Each structure stands twice: as C-alpha cells, then as structure tokens.
C-alpha cells in the first residue's frame, strides 16, 4: 500500500582521519562542537569538558563556529531525536562519555624519556587527561598508561614489551580515538536499525525498496593523502557505474532491440580504476603488499609505483624529485598524492591488547559498544599445517585498503541490482563561499562528469522505453480494443495506437520487445491520455452526480411521504383533541344550562310555595282576628 515498513542503514567509507586531524578552515565532526555548545555547566563538569578552543582535535582548522549553524540548537534537536528513537538516559550518558573521552585523549601529550640502558621511550605529560579517560570509560588508569607507552609483541613463547617513541605513542593515541569513535558509530547504526527495522523481513529482497547512497564528492586538496585516494577511487567506481548505466547499457539495449542508433562517444575511466586497483600491480595492491613487509617504507612503496606505472599516461611521477608524491589523471582533474604515512594509515596498528583494555570497562552498555571494536580489529584465528601438524596461527589484521575495497565491492554489487537515479552536485566554487559562482570551475565539472554527453544521449536517444504489454496497459484507452480480434499481439495494438496519435516516426522506435520513445513523444501521449482520462472522469462524475441526485431525490421523496404522513396524523390528532375539548365544553355548557334551568324551576316552585305559605298565613291571621272581634 505504499507505506514504509522499515529502514536500515549500512555504513561504509568512514573518514576516520577527520577525528584526529583536519585542514585549515575545516571542522571535526559536528557532534563534538554541538556537545560542548549544548551541555550546561553541571554536565560539562560531569564529563570534565571545557570550550572547544581548548581541544587539539577541534582547534586545528581554526574554525570553531560556522555562520548560520547553531550548535546548541542542533544539540537539542539531537537529544529530541534520541528520545523519539527510544534511547535511554543511560545510553545517552554512555555516548557523551565516549565523545568526551576522545576529546581528552586528543589533549594527551608525551615527553621523551631516556632509560638507563640507553633505550628511548616516552612518558605522559598530561596525567589529568588520562584520569578523565579512566573515569569516563571505567577503565583502570594503569592499563591506559601501559597501552600508550609500551608495545607488547607476542611470540610463541613469550610476550616482549618495547617502549614506544613519541611518534608511535601519538599514533596509538590517535588510533584509540578513531577506534572509540568508530565503535560508537557502528553501535549507533545497529541500535537505530534495531529500532526502525525490528523485523528483518520488512526489508527482504522480495519487497520493493528505495535506497539512498550518499558518497563523498571528489577531493583535490592542497595536501592529498591516503584518505583522498580512497575517496576519489570510490568516485571513480561510481562514475564508472554511471557510464555503464547511461552509455554502455544504452548502446547494448539499442543493439539488442535492433534499433538504429549511432553510438555516442563517452569517456571511459576504466583505465583509471585499473591503475588504482587492478591486481597485481595496481596502486592499492602494491600498497597492500608493502604493508605486509615490516621493513617497507613509504619511499619503497612509491618506487614500486614508479617502476610499474612510469609508462602509464594516467600516472605521473613527482613534480619534484625530493617529494614523496605521485599524480593520477582522474576523470575530474589531475590530483597529486603525498605518500607520506600511506603505509602507516593502511596498516591496522591496533593490537588486540588495546581492545581487551577497552572491553575491561565496568559499564555493560559500553562493553557492548567496544564489542564492535573487536570486530573492527580482529579477523579470527586460522590454522596452518607446519611440519605435519596443525598450529593455530595469529591472523594478519586486514588492512584499511582491503576492508575498503571489500566494502566497495559489496556496495556496487548491491547498486548494480537496482534501477538507479543519479543526482550530481556541482561545486559553484572551490572556496566554499556562498553566492560565488566560478563559471570556469562549473564548466570543468560539467564537461568532465560527462553531463554534456548525457544530455546528448537524452536528446538524440529514446530515454523512455516500455514493454509492449506495459504500453498497451497504460494507453489502451486511446482505441476501442473491443473491436480488435481476440488475441491481437500487444506490439500490433501498440502500432495502432502510435499511428493514430503520432504524425511521424521521429519520436519513437518499435523494438523487438519494447517501444522506445523520446521524452517529447511521451509528453504528447501523456497529454492525450490526460485528456481522455479527464473526459472519462467527467462522464463518470456526471453519472455519479446523476446517481447521487436520483438517490437523493428518492430519499427526499420517501422522507416527504413520511413527513406528510406524520403531518396528517398530527393534524388529525390535533383536530381530534380540538373536537374533544369542544365537546367537553359543550357538554359542560349543556349540563350547566340544565342545572340553571332546574335551579330556576326549583326557585320558582319555592317562591310559589312561599307565596302560598304567606297567603295561608295571612288568611289565618285574618281569620284569627275576625274571630277575636266576634267574641
């Protein structure tokens, strides 16, 4: 039904170097600045934090704040997002502890120390920072001192402890910081995936999916190193996939469908990819080989690159003989790479002892996070047959380039199975300034990214293509299909539709199994389809409105009959009550009249009797008086 049932995030190609160093006018990852800007004074005191300017990992680029970005507000937004996703207060506290520990580690510095037997070592000159790291991570402080100053080499019979020099100690410090950050990042990705995709079946291969791949852009800095080579190699692979989808597959599709088509010339960066990664003499395979030799150096690696690729026109030797660099003509532009530190960055210098120290924490959630640190460094143990018996061997830790190429191979294996849509970002200028448009830089990007060739393909080719059955299903309303013979092929129906509505054949081609359309032709068909749909919709609406009107009339008619019946009943009941009241009043009047009549008769009779009594009384008195007189 179109509702998103789940989401899953996959991680690849981390810019780990930014954790410990970044260029001028750049920042470390935003979370560190947001953390320091968003925590209140009590929370900062809890984690031993100060302002961002105080931390070496944050102040190298002299860019603490960014115009238009409110770190404190973004931190509040981050806290709200964590609460929405169900992160507990304890989990949030663990996250802040690890981030604070990274900042404290960055401020750890070392002094040279001369031992009695003449060996040079280091001692830590910032005990307070180590104490904070121990407190925040719940790790014994003596273990932290040990892994930062002493290297333990394990042999078959014993463990040899060797003092580190300052450069090695700084590398270990930075490596631990990177491992802390990457372990936290990996745990967060798994934690979020568990929340937003609890049911793994919700993102199964059988269900439709939408994926968004966000990659680094092409980089050409003032000083390019191993990280830039990896980033630009990934961009070369993506550009190669773009070429394959837009040009190679386009030409193959026309040939397969027997469509007349003039092949478009397009840039092919496969030689660049071969230079970087093709075994056995590609730059990354050479780096992999050199990383396996303890005595190899950046200089020996560069010499091998020169030896194997000096005649390759894409490859360039150093601009100055004294510099450790080589150049590659990428699809965008020439990039010079300084190989200083290549081998060290490619090797996995972390020992399992360091992971063991991290996993000795007393905090359960933090222990789970550091489990991913073991995954990032451990490759399992292997068995090897020596002198007729199997011996468990300590595995060689996978290098950064090996892991990187493996993740890219998996990524593009997945991408190749999708129907991609490409969004290409164009830099308006190289100064990262707003409202500044450098037309030369923009034109160079457009030209070198094959956008002009892409436009020509879209213009001269037939970018819209559909199976005949799909075309008929979409545009069957253009003709009366009921008059066609039963079983008419979809291709024939397609031809009838096209001939009826298109005046020429410049906008389409009929292939073996598909119809190919120009975008302008599709627009014509879609407009006609829209007109037919509107006409059909109008008829449907008229029918529905008529049906609704009739239904409403019949309903009103039934209601009117009910109302009339009820009203007539009401009138009858009212007339009956009126008549009843009239009869009652009439009866009362009649009875009153009868009573008055009887009363009058009684009164008249009474008066008559009274008169008779008076007459009799008077007569008696008269007779009595006459009698008295006679005597």
Coordinates of C-alpha atoms in Angstrom, one line a residue, residues 427-436:
X427 CA 30.5 23.0 -6.8
X428 CA 30.0 26.7 -7.6
X429 CA 33.5 27.5 -6.3
X430 CA 36.5 25.9 -4.5
X431 CA 36.5 28.4 -1.7
X432 CA 33.3 27.1 0.0
X433 CA 31.8 30.7 -0.2
X434 CA 28.1 31.4 -0.7
X435 CA 26.8 33.5 -3.6
X436 CA 30.0 33.0 -5.6

